[in-house]
Amino acid sequence: MAVSTVAFRYANALLDLGQDKGLTETFYADMQLFKNTVEQSRQLMLMLKNPIVRKDKKNAVLTVIFKNRVNPVTMSFFQLIAQKHRESILDAIADEFIRLYNGIKGIQKATVVTTTPLTPELRQKFTAMVTKMTGATTVELDEKQDTKLIGGYVLRVGDEQVDASLRHQLNEMRLKFLN
């Protein structure tokens, strides 16, 4: 079974449990903590994905790192994942949980790439564009800079991309001239 399918099922089950127990916000914070921890510790992620390391060792490491930092139900979830030999996809489960949570709360993440830092007016315009595209109530913009764009912007929302950069327009013109 594909990793994304399995991750979705576990994340969805955790989200359902969170909604039933009133712990959705707590689980969200715990998944954010897990995601941030594995992003900062390459060794931890490599250990979790390593099939040679025994599951009890992985479970012990997860317990030492997260026992006092996450909700006991989340810790039980981590232990269950380790028992089922799915600890290698815990990062995918966390990502999927965060995506599902954002969908429920009406939060849309978007990335905007420009040549210069965004002004508050431009930030507001991009937020309005994303809101109009997705119908989301809240937009979280990830702002990046790339001087290779020459000018304009590239906006990524989920699987969609709006490329209004001068570099893209120049490439389009070059292709038209070559054909």
Tab-separated table of C-alpha atoms in Angstrom:
chain	number	residue	atom	x	y	z
A	1	MET	CA	0.000	0.000	0.000
A	2	ALA	CA	1.295	3.473	-0.821
A	3	VAL	CA	2.826	5.498	1.996
A	4	SER	CA	0.435	8.401	1.383
A	5	THR	CA	-2.606	6.118	1.707
A	6	VAL	CA	-1.383	4.580	4.954
A	7	ALA	CA	-0.364	7.982	6.332
A	8	PHE	CA	-3.796	9.369	5.457
A	9	ARG	CA	-5.554	6.541	7.281
A	10	TYR	CA	-3.517	6.932	10.468
A	11	ALA	CA	-3.759	10.743	10.372
A	12	ASN	CA	-7.497	10.599	9.765
A	13	ALA	CA	-7.947	8.151	12.648
A	14	LEU	CA	-5.976	10.433	14.966
A	15	LEU	CA	-8.005	13.439	13.826
A	16	ASP	CA	-11.257	11.571	14.452
A	17	LEU	CA	-10.040	10.587	17.911
A	18	GLY	CA	-9.056	14.188	18.591
A	19	GLN	CA	-12.489	15.426	17.582
A	20	ASP	CA	-14.195	12.813	19.760
A	21	LYS	CA	-12.037	13.593	22.807
A	22	GLY	CA	-11.797	17.362	22.257
A	23	LEU	CA	-8.032	17.113	21.790
A	24	THR	CA	-7.728	18.215	18.163
A	25	GLU	CA	-5.730	21.354	19.003
A	26	THR	CA	-3.454	19.365	21.320
A	27	PHE	CA	-2.817	16.710	18.663
A	28	TYR	CA	-2.117	19.459	16.125
A	29	ALA	CA	0.476	21.021	18.427
A	30	ASP	CA	2.011	17.585	19.058
A	31	MET	CA	2.233	16.820	15.326
A	32	GLN	CA	3.818	20.234	14.727
A	33	LEU	CA	6.335	19.482	17.471
A	34	PHE	CA	7.124	16.073	15.968
A	35	LYS	CA	7.507	17.530	12.477
A	36	ASN	CA	9.790	20.328	13.699
A	37	THR	CA	11.862	17.878	15.747
A	38	VAL	CA	12.517	15.488	12.851
A	39	GLU	CA	13.230	18.393	10.495
A	40	GLN	CA	15.899	19.636	12.906
A	41	SER	CA	17.338	16.184	13.600
A	42	ARG	CA	18.299	14.285	10.484
A	43	GLN	CA	19.711	11.485	12.673
A	44	LEU	CA	16.314	10.917	14.304
A	45	MET	CA	14.554	10.651	10.946
A	46	LEU	CA	17.225	8.311	9.574
A	47	MET	CA	16.942	6.111	12.670
A	48	LEU	CA	13.143	5.919	12.341
A	49	LYS	CA	13.414	4.973	8.664
A	50	ASN	CA	16.211	2.442	9.194
A	51	PRO	CA	14.816	-1.117	8.911
A	52	ILE	CA	17.821	-2.567	10.751
A	53	VAL	CA	17.028	-0.745	14.008
A	54	ARG	CA	14.625	-2.841	16.100
A	55	LYS	CA	11.151	-1.507	16.847
A	56	ASP	CA	11.674	-1.584	20.626
A	57	LYS	CA	14.768	0.605	20.216
A	58	LYS	CA	12.812	3.070	18.040
A	59	ASN	CA	9.973	3.052	20.554
A	60	ALA	CA	12.432	3.767	23.378
A	61	VAL	CA	13.933	6.698	21.468
A	62	LEU	CA	10.482	8.124	20.731
A	63	THR	CA	9.558	7.743	24.406
A	64	VAL	CA	12.702	9.494	25.646
A	65	ILE	CA	12.280	12.406	23.224
A	66	PHE	CA	8.522	12.957	23.361
A	67	LYS	CA	7.107	11.468	26.604
A	68	ASN	CA	7.244	14.723	28.585
A	69	ARG	CA	6.582	16.961	25.596
A	70	VAL	CA	3.365	15.557	24.086
A	71	ASN	CA	-0.054	14.509	25.315
A	72	PRO	CA	-0.192	10.929	26.702
A	73	VAL	CA	-2.689	9.980	23.978
A	74	THR	CA	-0.266	11.211	21.315
A	75	MET	CA	2.514	9.238	22.977
A	76	SER	CA	0.312	6.133	22.886
A	77	PHE	CA	-0.302	6.822	19.202
A	78	PHE	CA	3.461	6.995	18.564
A	79	GLN	CA	3.922	3.701	20.419
A	80	LEU	CA	1.118	2.075	18.439
A	81	ILE	CA	2.730	3.231	15.193
A	82	ALA	CA	6.052	1.743	16.336
A	83	GLN	CA	4.378	-1.570	17.262
A	84	LYS	CA	2.831	-1.751	13.787
A	85	HIS	CA	6.263	-1.185	12.173
A	86	ARG	CA	5.067	2.125	10.681
A	87	GLU	CA	7.509	4.440	12.479
A	88	SER	CA	9.272	5.094	9.151
A	89	ILE	CA	6.212	7.001	7.950
A	90	LEU	CA	5.564	9.012	11.123
A	91	ASP	CA	6.726	12.153	9.307
A	92	ALA	CA	4.212	11.511	6.512
A	93	ILE	CA	1.488	10.885	9.105
A	94	ALA	CA	2.324	14.197	10.813
A	95	ASP	CA	2.246	16.042	7.463
A	96	GLU	CA	-1.066	14.444	6.555
A	97	PHE	CA	-2.556	15.228	9.977
A	98	ILE	CA	-1.536	18.891	9.616
A	99	ARG	CA	-3.007	19.010	6.100
A	100	LEU	CA	-6.308	17.505	7.299
A	101	TYR	CA	-6.414	19.843	10.293
A	102	ASN	CA	-5.819	22.855	8.030
A	103	GLY	CA	-8.630	21.679	5.759
A	104	ILE	CA	-11.051	21.477	8.682
A	105	LYS	CA	-10.040	24.896	10.010
A	106	GLY	CA	-10.127	26.561	6.571
A	107	ILE	CA	-6.397	27.314	6.579
A	108	GLN	CA	-4.629	27.401	3.226
A	109	LYS	CA	-0.855	27.447	2.929
A	110	ALA	CA	0.668	29.200	-0.063
A	111	THR	CA	4.172	30.062	-1.196
A	112	VAL	CA	4.957	33.268	-2.998
A	113	VAL	CA	8.346	33.817	-4.624
A	114	THR	CA	9.355	37.356	-5.560
A	115	THR	CA	12.568	39.204	-6.293
A	116	THR	CA	12.184	41.583	-3.351
A	117	PRO	CA	10.572	41.359	0.098
A	118	LEU	CA	6.803	41.794	0.125
A	119	THR	CA	5.272	45.037	1.283
A	120	PRO	CA	2.188	44.850	3.516
A	121	GLU	CA	0.030	45.901	0.524
A	122	LEU	CA	1.409	43.125	-1.697
A	123	ARG	CA	1.053	40.608	1.119
A	124	GLN	CA	-2.608	41.594	1.411
A	125	LYS	CA	-3.110	41.226	-2.364
A	126	PHE	CA	-1.566	37.748	-2.399
A	127	THR	CA	-3.678	36.735	0.584
A	128	ALA	CA	-6.793	37.956	-1.265
A	129	MET	CA	-5.748	36.018	-4.398
A	130	VAL	CA	-5.342	32.791	-2.444
A	131	THR	CA	-8.628	33.342	-0.628
A	132	LYS	CA	-10.387	33.873	-3.962
A	133	MET	CA	-8.740	30.786	-5.501
A	134	THR	CA	-9.465	28.414	-2.625
A	135	GLY	CA	-12.238	29.924	-0.533
A	136	ALA	CA	-10.066	29.509	2.571
A	137	THR	CA	-10.827	31.631	5.612
A	138	THR	CA	-7.186	31.919	6.680
A	139	VAL	CA	-4.113	32.087	4.463
A	140	GLU	CA	-0.570	31.385	5.631
A	141	LEU	CA	1.923	32.863	3.172
A	142	ASP	CA	5.431	31.474	2.979
A	143	GLU	CA	7.482	34.268	1.426
A	144	LYS	CA	10.643	33.480	-0.523
A	145	GLN	CA	12.979	35.544	-2.636
A	146	ASP	CA	14.639	34.584	-5.914
A	147	THR	CA	16.572	37.180	-7.908
A	148	LYS	CA	16.542	34.866	-10.968
A	149	LEU	CA	12.874	35.742	-11.543
A	150	ILE	CA	13.983	39.193	-12.791
A	151	GLY	CA	10.561	40.563	-11.765
A	152	GLY	CA	7.006	39.477	-11.107
A	153	TYR	CA	6.062	36.552	-8.869
A	154	VAL	CA	5.410	32.823	-8.644
A	155	LEU	CA	2.488	31.793	-6.429
A	156	ARG	CA	2.051	28.144	-5.386
A	157	VAL	CA	-1.161	27.006	-3.744
A	158	GLY	CA	-1.344	23.262	-3.235
A	159	ASP	CA	-0.815	21.681	-6.657
A	160	GLU	CA	-1.495	24.892	-8.573
A	161	GLN	CA	1.122	27.412	-9.622
A	162	VAL	CA	0.667	30.892	-11.034
A	163	ASP	CA	3.889	31.973	-12.751
A	164	ALA	CA	3.743	35.683	-13.512
A	165	SER	CA	7.498	36.182	-13.492
A	166	LEU	CA	9.426	38.037	-16.166
A	167	ARG	CA	11.715	35.029	-16.528
A	168	HIS	CA	8.714	32.858	-17.438
A	169	GLN	CA	7.362	35.442	-19.867
A	170	LEU	CA	10.761	35.793	-21.561
A	171	ASN	CA	11.040	32.014	-21.901
A	172	GLU	CA	7.576	31.899	-23.458
A	173	MET	CA	8.547	34.602	-25.973
A	174	ARG	CA	11.789	32.780	-26.800
A	175	LEU	CA	9.866	29.561	-27.495
A	176	LYS	CA	7.435	31.413	-29.773
A	177	PHE	CA	10.317	32.898	-31.755
A	178	LEU	CA	12.023	29.527	-32.091
A	179	ASN	CA	8.848	27.911	-33.438
